[in-house]
Amino acid sequence: MTASQTAIVADPLGLHARPAADFVAQARTYESELVLTSGEKSGNCKSLLGVLKLGIATGSEVSITAIGPDEAAAVEALASLLGREPDTGDT
Amino acid sequence: MIVTGVPVSGGTAVGRLVVVGAHVPADVDVDDRPGSASTVEDLIALLVAAVDTSRAEITAIAAEARERLGDESAAIIELQLLVLDDPEWWNPILDQVRSGSEPSAAVWSVTSAVAEVLGSLEDPYLRERAADVLDVGQRVADRLAGRSRRGALRGLSGDVVLAAYELSPTDTLDLDLDVVRGIVTETGARTSHAAILARQLGIPAVVGATGLLEAVAAGSLVVLDGDAGTCEINPEQHVVDRARTKAAGAAPRAVIDHPVTTRDGLKIRVLANASSVADVERAVAYGADGIGLYRTEFLFMGSPELPDEDAQAEHYAAVAEAACGRPVTFRTLDVGGDKPVPGLHVEAEENPFLGVRGIRLTLANRPVFDAQLRALARTAAAYPGVSVMIPMVSGLEELDEVREVLREVAPGSTFRLGAMVEVPSAALLVDEFAREVDFLSVGTNDLTAYLLAADRGNLHLQHLYSEFHPAVLRALDQIRRGAADTPVSICGELAGDPRASGLLIGLGYRRLSVSGPLVPAVKDRVRRLDSGAATAATDTVLRARRHRDVEAALQVLLDLQA
């Protein structure tokens, strides 16, 4: 089983050090393996360096994929931490 | 000639140029080291020890940054802790050591590779994070080599403008502000953490001054303009004179080396908060009337294992000695799940701020508490000005228990015993506490957080967390009244806030404990103040129902001390 969810990064500065640190700290509270994907690059959600090196700007669409016992809760929490859900067309 | 760069921290500095080294790979000859390790396991053990020591050091630096400059600066340093725990940094280092690399070479090769990846990112802000990673790698490599960089930038004298290829965030925090007047570096940007810290420290700084180190000779006289982003080398005399006048205009206030009184003759003690012997020395130099809060936890966090009674007694004696006869109030170990202490196991908790911390933790770890109380009793026997205060007290039972422990482990101890008022229950019971202790001290940071149920580090709650919230101000008023004749001091950040001096004196507080460098400014404000007028204006502030009404009423108080 895996769980996956996409999100649009809402922080106006993108995934910078402070929000990235918060993101990583939150990710480390889950047991599941967690991968953050932006475009063609992927990184370990539990690694600050893994997240920073993706160079994620504000408004980027990213996806979080989890494998593990708490995968559903993890992707849900991390996606909502990053920001809003992608626009589905309605306002 | 003039070298131009990016202005990142305003102000003018005149000084002799001192060039400091850039990051260099740690050059360690394994065979030269006494007792050199041979097996891979031994090497890994050395590496783990170096990382552990680095973690303790960075934790202590972050805590110090929080005290001096606030949460934003502390977060900059705490970022480095995440690097130490990062699998993408640690795992390749382990792999390299396992396949035969010398540990410091492995640390340096992985750190450089990671920094290179970050440095090549498009986002200019993220690129600057490479410097943070290099700062961590350098520290661990130094530790492996048995070197300490702490203090490497000390030992300078006269007015100095520091030139470097690059200056790390932790080096910036370590600068001797009595000597270093300005900073100029070849690399860096406005968003470098070193630049942000320079701004917060108020040191004029120019970064990105390409070609600087080739163009200058150490010892040259330079004029640094942190507003224009220029560094003029060997300028003409009139340029130097003008810059000196400009720099002097921003010079700190004169030190007042004795207790001050308000205009109407009310004596106010301006004390300093400190975490190290060096802090105490600095506080004395800034004219502090004593140490109102000595945080003993840094002694614990800075060493790889728990300091025993003798080590503590020696440290506390050095603190009392450095205070030169002024009173010193030691706070017993104040840590919790969020502040790890090597050698002391604290279970991870859902909510460390409402968990086992302060007195709760020490009462649950009696050998640690006993040794500390014994060491403090020995110090008090030799230095009469020593007091001891207990953090995170929430009920009288905890004080009863502390007294019982004292009777058992240090009968005949002579120090005065006090309690911190930072948990709301202690604020509500303050009259009861006042009857049972020799003094009280209000920790406004934690009291505010607990009263408002808002973590001041949470960016989403910035509008809620305020030490000027009407509820906090009314609590401070009730605490002062409830304490009656028991001396009560303020030792949180509020005490050093320029907007609060008149307010706290108006509320009836007579002892303010602030960060050492703020002592001259607080004393200066006290001397300008009329306590009667402050009391009248404070009554208006206390009637404020909303936060914004407080702001308006505070202005009256500010004008009083202008």
XYZ file of C-alpha atoms in Angstrom:
653
model
C 0.000 0.000 0.000
C 1.040 3.534 -0.602
C -0.668 6.851 -0.076
C -0.066 9.942 -2.150
C -1.334 13.480 -2.232
C -0.465 16.638 -4.151
C -0.302 20.172 -2.810
C 0.539 23.661 -4.031
C 3.216 25.301 -1.898
C 1.527 28.289 -0.287
C 4.431 29.976 1.532
C 5.276 33.140 -0.445
C 8.988 32.352 -0.135
C 8.648 28.749 -1.239
C 9.995 25.893 0.850
C 12.731 27.897 2.569
C 14.809 26.917 5.527
C 12.352 27.687 8.315
C 9.235 26.152 6.703
C 11.375 23.274 5.412
C 12.625 22.666 8.949
C 9.036 22.594 10.226
C 8.091 20.238 7.403
C 10.974 17.869 8.157
C 10.253 17.929 11.893
C 6.643 17.002 11.200
C 7.669 14.280 8.735
C 9.958 12.718 11.329
C 6.999 12.146 13.631
C 5.702 9.482 11.225
C 6.989 5.968 10.816
C 6.264 5.711 7.092
C 8.851 6.257 4.379
C 8.003 9.656 2.937
C 9.056 11.049 -0.426
C 8.535 14.593 -1.661
C 8.455 15.015 -5.439
C 8.695 18.271 -7.332
C 8.905 18.065 -11.119
C 11.444 15.389 -11.917
C 13.267 15.562 -8.595
C 12.458 13.657 -5.425
C 13.753 13.877 -1.893
C 13.368 12.250 1.520
C 10.811 14.233 3.567
C 12.733 13.398 6.749
C 15.920 15.019 5.471
C 16.254 18.806 5.556
C 18.936 18.627 2.876
C 16.753 16.303 0.809
C 13.941 18.865 0.909
C 16.080 21.984 0.422
C 17.890 20.616 -2.614
C 14.599 20.321 -4.477
C 14.624 24.149 -4.546
C 10.850 24.367 -4.269
C 9.380 27.786 -5.118
C 6.042 29.176 -4.030
C 3.151 27.992 -6.160
C 4.972 24.788 -7.170
C 2.921 21.677 -7.327
C 4.509 18.923 -5.284
C 3.426 15.469 -4.281
C 3.996 13.503 -1.130
C 4.080 9.729 -1.275
C 4.139 7.482 1.780
C 4.631 3.819 2.433
C 4.142 2.560 5.939
C 1.748 2.033 8.830
C 0.700 5.688 9.154
C 0.904 6.580 5.459
C -2.575 8.081 5.097
C -2.273 10.357 8.112
C 1.246 11.373 7.075
C 0.442 12.509 3.539
C -2.664 14.286 4.755
C -0.829 16.223 7.474
C 2.227 17.068 5.361
C 0.184 18.169 2.353
C -1.911 20.480 4.484
C 1.248 21.860 6.114
C 2.629 22.817 2.705
C -0.435 24.717 1.653
C -3.570 24.608 -0.342
C -4.870 21.791 -2.482
C -4.404 22.214 -6.215
C -7.118 24.287 -7.885
C -9.820 22.094 -9.274
C -11.455 24.823 -11.347
C -14.235 25.918 -9.020
C -13.743 28.894 -6.724
C 40.913 52.554 -3.160
C 37.331 51.466 -2.666
C 35.983 47.898 -2.831
C 32.242 47.656 -3.388
C 29.905 44.927 -2.219
C 26.346 44.394 -1.057
C 25.274 46.442 1.984
C 23.608 44.034 4.429
C 23.849 45.744 7.806
C 23.808 49.530 8.157
C 26.191 51.848 9.985
C 29.724 53.122 9.651
C 32.844 51.465 11.006
C 36.448 52.616 11.143
C 39.151 50.148 12.051
C 42.236 48.168 11.315
C 41.567 45.352 8.873
C 42.031 41.854 10.282
C 41.806 38.983 7.807
C 40.492 35.688 9.147
C 40.761 32.293 7.466
C 38.153 30.775 5.211
C 36.761 27.271 5.514
C 39.573 24.846 4.938
C 39.399 21.087 4.879
C 40.448 19.778 8.243
C 43.970 18.520 7.817
C 44.476 15.713 10.272
C 47.335 13.315 10.340
C 45.847 10.217 11.916
C 49.166 8.801 13.073
C 50.109 11.914 14.980
C 47.123 11.699 17.226
C 47.797 10.216 20.647
C 45.881 6.994 21.250
C 44.862 6.992 17.604
C 41.995 4.688 16.763
C 42.557 1.890 14.314
C 39.447 -0.171 13.658
C 36.461 1.127 11.704
C 34.341 0.796 14.855
C 36.770 3.024 16.761
C 36.698 5.604 14.002
C 32.909 5.583 13.958
C 32.857 5.995 17.736
C 35.114 9.052 17.370
C 32.798 10.416 14.720
C 29.689 9.882 16.840
C 31.368 11.579 19.790
C 32.308 14.563 17.610
C 28.736 14.858 16.354
C 27.372 14.627 19.913
C 29.704 17.345 21.145
C 28.812 19.487 18.144
C 25.124 18.998 18.893
C 25.612 20.124 22.488
C 27.623 23.148 21.330
C 25.091 24.192 18.704
C 22.253 23.761 21.198
C 24.058 26.028 23.641
C 24.801 28.614 20.920
C 21.145 28.598 19.840
C 19.978 29.099 23.419
C 22.441 31.946 23.811
C 21.211 33.467 20.540
C 17.639 33.227 21.787
C 18.607 35.121 24.918
C 20.627 37.821 23.164
C 18.671 38.270 19.972
C 15.394 36.380 20.136
C 13.716 33.430 18.468
C 14.508 34.298 14.877
C 18.247 34.137 15.485
C 17.889 30.960 17.524
C 15.989 29.305 14.643
C 18.893 30.129 12.314
C 21.256 28.177 14.535
C 18.788 25.377 15.301
C 18.643 24.663 11.576
C 22.157 23.287 11.982
C 20.893 20.648 14.422
C 18.710 19.255 11.640
C 21.780 18.890 9.446
C 23.534 16.828 12.150
C 20.541 14.484 12.227
C 20.103 14.421 8.471
C 20.364 10.959 6.873
C 21.570 12.519 3.597
C 24.553 13.966 5.425
C 25.234 11.241 7.982
C 24.771 8.061 5.913
C 27.306 8.897 3.176
C 29.821 9.921 5.873
C 29.360 6.545 7.582
C 29.701 4.760 4.219
C 32.947 6.549 3.466
C 34.420 5.765 6.886
C 33.390 2.127 6.509
C 35.199 1.963 3.217
C 38.406 3.290 4.744
C 38.188 7.081 4.775
C 39.571 9.011 7.684
C 36.525 10.526 9.568
C 37.328 14.206 9.129
C 38.065 13.663 5.430
C 34.689 11.924 5.077
C 32.900 14.721 6.930
C 34.549 17.303 4.759
C 33.972 15.525 1.454
C 30.256 14.924 2.142
C 29.735 18.417 3.550
C 31.385 20.030 0.516
C 29.345 17.903 -1.889
C 26.075 18.825 -0.148
C 27.055 22.515 -0.021
C 27.861 22.400 -3.717
C 24.421 21.021 -4.579
C 22.707 23.711 -2.512
C 25.021 26.398 -3.870
C 23.996 25.552 -7.414
C 20.252 25.998 -6.837
C 18.389 28.689 -8.755
C 16.804 30.252 -5.705
C 19.294 32.778 -4.264
C 17.957 32.285 -0.749
C 18.369 28.518 -0.813
C 21.871 28.919 -2.276
C 22.873 30.733 0.915
C 22.008 27.665 2.988
C 25.242 26.119 1.734
C 27.013 28.315 4.304
C 24.964 26.786 7.111
C 25.917 23.269 6.066
C 29.585 24.252 5.823
C 29.360 25.745 9.313
C 28.173 22.395 10.687
C 30.758 20.373 8.760
C 33.571 22.623 9.904
C 32.489 22.275 13.530
C 32.404 18.475 13.388
C 35.748 18.350 11.554
C 37.253 20.677 14.169
C 35.934 18.461 16.933
C 37.475 15.395 15.304
C 40.778 17.193 15.153
C 40.435 18.247 18.792
C 40.248 21.909 17.787
C 37.671 24.355 18.986
C 36.803 27.349 16.916
C 34.990 28.941 19.794
C 37.233 31.807 20.767
C 39.292 31.650 17.565
C 38.083 35.145 16.749
C 38.936 36.402 20.219
C 42.176 37.942 21.301
C 41.770 40.911 18.949
C 42.235 44.405 20.278
C 41.676 47.971 19.193
C 39.002 48.811 16.623
C 38.833 46.030 14.073
C 37.073 45.576 10.753
C 36.982 41.857 10.099
C 37.641 40.674 6.556
C 37.032 37.093 5.486
C 36.296 35.077 2.413
C 33.231 33.927 4.283
C 31.975 34.246 7.855
C 29.784 31.491 9.296
C 26.627 32.148 11.346
C 28.149 30.735 14.532
C 31.361 32.731 14.048
C 29.263 35.864 13.643
C 27.577 35.194 16.974
C 30.984 34.624 18.558
C 32.391 38.041 17.598
C 33.710 40.237 20.373
C 31.477 43.270 19.947
C 33.773 45.418 22.045
C 36.425 45.099 19.357
C 34.841 44.187 16.025
C 33.332 47.316 14.498
C 32.462 45.990 11.072
C 32.476 42.938 8.819
C 33.343 42.626 5.151
C 33.335 39.347 3.226
C 33.942 38.196 -0.336
C 30.955 35.864 -0.469
C 27.462 36.042 0.911
C 24.196 37.809 0.190
C 21.553 39.762 2.035
C 19.850 36.488 2.914
C 22.979 34.815 4.367
C 22.338 33.841 7.918
C 25.579 35.550 8.893
C 24.221 38.774 7.348
C 20.909 38.469 9.172
C 22.751 37.935 12.460
C 25.048 40.916 11.772
C 21.945 43.097 11.351
C 20.506 41.813 14.598
C 23.797 42.384 16.400
C 23.952 45.903 14.936
C 27.390 45.398 13.324
C 27.836 47.265 10.003
C 28.460 44.655 7.314
C 29.192 44.442 3.612
C 29.200 41.092 1.787
C 29.940 40.009 -1.759
C 32.961 42.320 -1.892
C 34.658 40.387 -4.679
C 38.391 40.893 -4.968
C 38.630 42.272 -1.442
C 41.236 39.893 -0.077
C 43.545 40.412 -3.049
C 43.224 44.165 -2.858
C 43.967 44.685 0.805
C 46.772 44.077 3.221
C 45.955 43.114 6.797
C 46.473 46.027 9.141
C 45.320 48.666 6.645
C 43.023 51.316 8.010
C 39.585 50.971 6.429
C 36.288 52.828 6.497
C 33.340 50.494 6.066
C 29.978 51.926 5.038
C 27.268 49.378 5.751
C 24.621 51.586 4.142
C 26.405 52.203 0.841
C 28.122 48.818 0.673
C 31.627 50.191 0.340
C 34.925 49.476 2.006
C 37.497 52.224 1.513
C 41.096 51.177 2.094
C 43.622 53.664 3.477
C 41.272 56.612 2.929
C 42.293 60.262 3.256
C 42.270 61.742 6.727
C 39.092 63.795 6.241
C 37.171 60.651 5.214
C 38.381 58.881 8.367
C 37.449 61.841 10.557
C 33.972 62.096 9.087
C 33.386 58.351 9.442
C 34.628 58.383 13.054
C 32.153 61.132 13.905
C 29.378 59.177 12.237
C 30.309 55.926 13.993
C 30.536 57.664 17.381
C 27.002 59.028 16.971
C 25.717 55.488 17.174
C 28.014 54.451 20.028
C 26.394 52.705 22.987
C 25.463 54.610 26.078
C 27.990 55.171 28.843
C 28.257 52.482 31.502
C 26.901 53.496 34.914
C 28.756 51.460 37.493
C 26.488 51.923 40.518
C 22.810 51.409 41.381
C 20.645 54.147 39.919
C 17.613 55.985 41.218
C 14.647 57.506 39.443
C 14.415 61.321 39.333
C 12.424 61.232 42.563
C 15.019 59.101 44.330
C 13.617 55.567 44.108
C 16.396 52.968 43.987
C 16.087 50.456 41.146
C 18.403 47.479 40.843
C 19.334 46.702 37.271
C 20.658 43.143 37.212
C 21.822 40.959 34.344
C 20.869 37.528 33.046
C 23.846 35.265 32.355
C 24.676 31.748 31.206
C 28.460 31.622 31.486
C 31.377 33.095 33.392
C 32.103 35.271 30.337
C 28.527 36.619 30.470
C 29.014 37.518 34.119
C 32.287 39.324 33.385
C 30.565 41.200 30.570
C 27.590 42.052 32.802
C 29.929 43.524 35.399
C 31.646 45.548 32.668
C 28.223 46.832 31.590
C 27.600 48.045 35.143
C 25.041 45.438 36.254
C 24.197 45.593 39.971
C 24.289 41.800 40.163
C 23.209 38.665 38.330
C 19.427 38.303 38.605
C 19.308 35.020 36.712
C 22.180 32.607 36.206
C 21.064 29.766 33.941
C 22.879 26.665 35.135
C 21.666 24.503 32.236
C 24.433 25.663 29.894
C 26.989 24.049 32.173
C 25.051 20.810 31.659
C 24.386 21.197 27.945
C 27.929 22.194 27.100
C 29.662 19.125 28.469
C 29.465 15.594 27.072
C 28.449 14.110 30.441
C 26.714 15.335 33.594
C 28.963 17.622 35.643
C 29.419 16.206 39.158
C 29.139 18.142 42.414
C 32.790 19.197 42.426
C 32.736 20.367 38.808
C 29.592 22.354 39.518
C 30.937 23.871 42.740
C 34.035 24.961 40.849
C 31.942 26.543 38.087
C 29.576 28.321 40.500
C 32.534 29.668 42.476
C 34.003 31.041 39.231
C 30.656 32.717 38.528
C 30.482 34.254 42.013
C 34.111 35.314 41.717
C 33.448 36.990 38.338
C 30.525 38.884 39.874
C 33.056 40.748 42.085
C 30.959 40.764 45.251
C 27.672 41.511 43.519
C 24.736 39.236 44.343
C 24.159 36.198 42.085
C 20.904 34.280 41.782
C 21.419 30.764 40.419
C 18.458 29.037 38.834
C 18.512 25.267 39.292
C 18.631 23.134 36.137
C 15.753 24.220 33.896
C 15.418 21.769 31.027
C 12.737 19.573 29.537
C 12.177 17.239 26.640
C 12.934 20.050 24.180
C 16.367 20.834 25.662
C 18.421 17.644 25.758
C 21.181 17.357 28.331
C 23.924 14.806 27.649
C 23.851 12.136 30.315
C 20.319 12.919 31.471
C 17.612 10.791 29.926
C 14.403 12.695 29.318
C 11.612 10.758 27.706
C 10.184 12.187 24.513
C 6.864 13.805 25.295
C 3.836 14.838 23.254
C 4.019 18.291 24.722
C 7.316 19.131 26.439
C 6.167 22.608 27.484
C 3.462 21.033 29.611
C 5.666 18.105 30.535
C 8.495 17.085 32.795
C 10.659 20.203 32.916
C 12.269 22.517 35.478
C 11.646 21.439 39.062
C 9.494 18.514 37.889
C 12.493 17.046 36.108
C 15.012 17.673 38.891
C 12.755 16.223 41.588
C 12.391 13.125 39.418
C 16.179 12.883 39.004
C 17.292 13.195 42.582
C 20.992 12.378 42.134
C 21.261 15.288 39.674
C 19.279 17.675 41.875
C 21.103 16.629 45.050
C 24.510 17.230 43.493
C 23.434 20.641 42.258
C 22.002 21.724 45.618
C 25.116 20.535 47.436
C 27.338 22.415 45.011
C 25.249 25.569 45.414
C 25.307 25.241 49.224
C 29.113 25.037 49.111
C 29.206 28.131 46.913
C 26.870 30.026 49.221
C 29.048 29.176 52.221
C 31.966 30.917 50.534
C 30.078 33.758 48.819
C 27.376 35.478 50.872
C 25.557 37.039 47.887
C 24.380 33.688 46.499
C 20.662 32.935 46.090
C 18.992 29.938 44.503
C 15.720 29.921 42.638
C 13.505 27.094 41.507
C 12.020 27.121 38.002
C 8.554 25.951 36.850
C 7.056 25.766 40.324
C 3.293 25.216 40.056
C 2.263 24.549 43.659
C 3.442 24.873 47.252
C 3.978 21.105 47.433
C 6.970 21.394 45.146
C 8.537 23.954 47.460
C 7.872 21.684 50.442
C 9.633 18.904 48.614
C 12.604 21.123 47.709
C 12.965 22.106 51.372
C 12.856 18.484 52.411
C 15.556 17.605 49.889
C 17.631 20.522 51.150
C 17.319 19.412 54.765
C 18.462 15.985 53.719
C 21.344 16.728 51.358
C 22.539 20.182 52.387
C 21.478 20.868 55.972
C 22.628 24.276 57.133
C 22.699 25.699 53.609
C 22.820 29.482 53.828
C 21.513 30.640 50.447
C 18.263 32.513 50.124
C 15.642 30.373 48.388
C 13.275 31.791 45.811
C 10.703 30.640 43.282
C 10.118 31.584 39.687
C 6.639 32.813 38.869
C 6.029 31.578 35.349
C 3.260 29.009 35.654
C -0.180 30.679 35.959
C -1.008 28.665 39.083
C 2.003 30.217 40.827
C 0.837 33.667 39.725
C -2.615 33.024 41.198
C -1.127 31.708 44.451
C 1.582 34.337 44.616
C 0.616 35.578 48.094
C 0.969 32.029 49.415
C 4.328 31.603 47.702
C 5.499 34.983 49.013
C 5.016 33.798 52.608
C 7.194 30.755 52.037
C 10.165 32.015 50.061
C 12.846 34.669 50.442
C 12.192 36.161 47.021
C 10.275 35.722 43.771
C 11.252 36.244 40.166
C 8.824 36.551 37.284
C 9.825 34.828 34.055
C 7.736 36.883 31.673
C 8.444 34.814 28.543
C 7.006 31.569 29.864
C 4.321 33.290 31.918
C 3.061 35.032 28.772
C 3.105 31.810 26.751
C 1.238 29.876 29.444
C -1.298 32.648 30.122
C -2.099 33.126 26.443
C -1.622 29.451 25.492
C 0.539 30.709 22.627
C 4.024 29.536 21.683
C 6.044 32.601 20.807
C 8.028 30.638 18.247
C 4.880 29.839 16.278
C 4.743 32.156 13.291
C 0.970 31.805 13.046
C 0.466 33.098 16.581
C 2.575 36.242 16.365
C -0.564 38.349 16.741
C -1.508 36.570 19.968
C 1.799 36.323 21.783
C 2.581 39.632 23.443
C 4.093 40.472 26.796
C 2.011 43.645 26.590
C -1.290 41.747 26.421
C -3.777 43.212 28.943
C -3.985 39.845 30.703
C -0.200 39.674 31.123
C -0.018 43.239 32.433
C -2.822 42.632 34.924
C -1.114 39.414 36.037
C 2.130 41.358 36.602
C 0.164 43.870 38.669
C -1.444 41.126 40.778
C 1.865 39.361 41.266
C 3.509 42.562 42.507
C 0.642 43.225 44.922
C 0.389 39.605 46.080
C 4.134 39.448 46.776
C 3.652 42.201 49.408
C 7.013 42.686 51.170
C 8.756 39.741 49.527
C 11.247 41.049 46.967
C 10.172 40.249 43.428
C 12.161 40.787 40.265
C 11.406 40.540 36.551
C 13.808 38.393 34.562
C 12.117 37.913 31.193
C 12.738 39.785 27.973
C 10.109 42.330 28.982
C 12.500 43.767 31.579
C 14.868 44.926 28.827
C 12.185 46.215 26.463
C 12.534 49.999 26.080
C 8.749 50.322 26.274
C 8.559 48.482 29.577
C 10.972 50.193 32.003
C 8.487 52.875 33.071
C 5.640 50.381 33.115
C 7.395 47.881 35.394
C 8.525 50.605 37.787
C 4.992 52.017 37.707
C 3.711 48.556 38.667
C 6.013 48.600 41.685
C 8.875 46.390 40.516
C 12.275 47.484 41.839
C 14.530 44.804 40.361
C 14.892 44.268 36.648
C 17.143 41.565 35.260
C 18.073 42.047 31.623
C 20.567 40.857 29.031
C 24.000 42.316 29.954
C 24.437 44.668 26.967
C 21.034 46.266 27.756
C 22.043 47.287 31.291
C 23.406 50.773 30.394
C 20.283 51.690 28.392
C 17.906 50.490 31.138
C 19.844 52.415 33.800
C 19.749 55.486 31.615
C 15.947 55.210 31.259
C 15.480 54.686 35.008
C 17.344 57.925 35.738
C 15.076 59.919 33.450
C 11.893 58.593 35.013
C 9.651 60.059 37.726
C 8.108 57.087 39.545
C 4.977 59.019 40.556
C 4.214 59.906 36.956
C 5.001 56.313 35.940
C 2.508 54.946 38.474
C -0.216 57.277 37.247
C 0.410 56.349 33.617
C 0.545 52.655 34.504
C -2.963 52.857 35.951
C -4.165 53.922 32.514
C -2.305 51.025 30.873
C -3.869 48.558 33.312
C -7.352 49.731 32.384
C -6.762 48.819 28.736
C -9.170 46.126 27.622
C -7.682 45.370 24.253
C -4.125 44.983 23.120
C -4.320 48.062 20.885
C -5.459 50.203 23.855
C -2.306 49.110 25.679
C -0.176 50.403 22.810
C -1.806 53.843 22.975
C -1.429 54.093 26.736
C 2.200 52.953 26.598
C 3.129 55.988 24.528
C 2.476 58.216 27.564
C 4.942 56.143 29.562
C 7.510 56.293 26.782
C 7.354 60.088 26.731
C 8.048 60.078 30.481
C 11.436 58.427 30.021
C 12.402 60.313 26.848
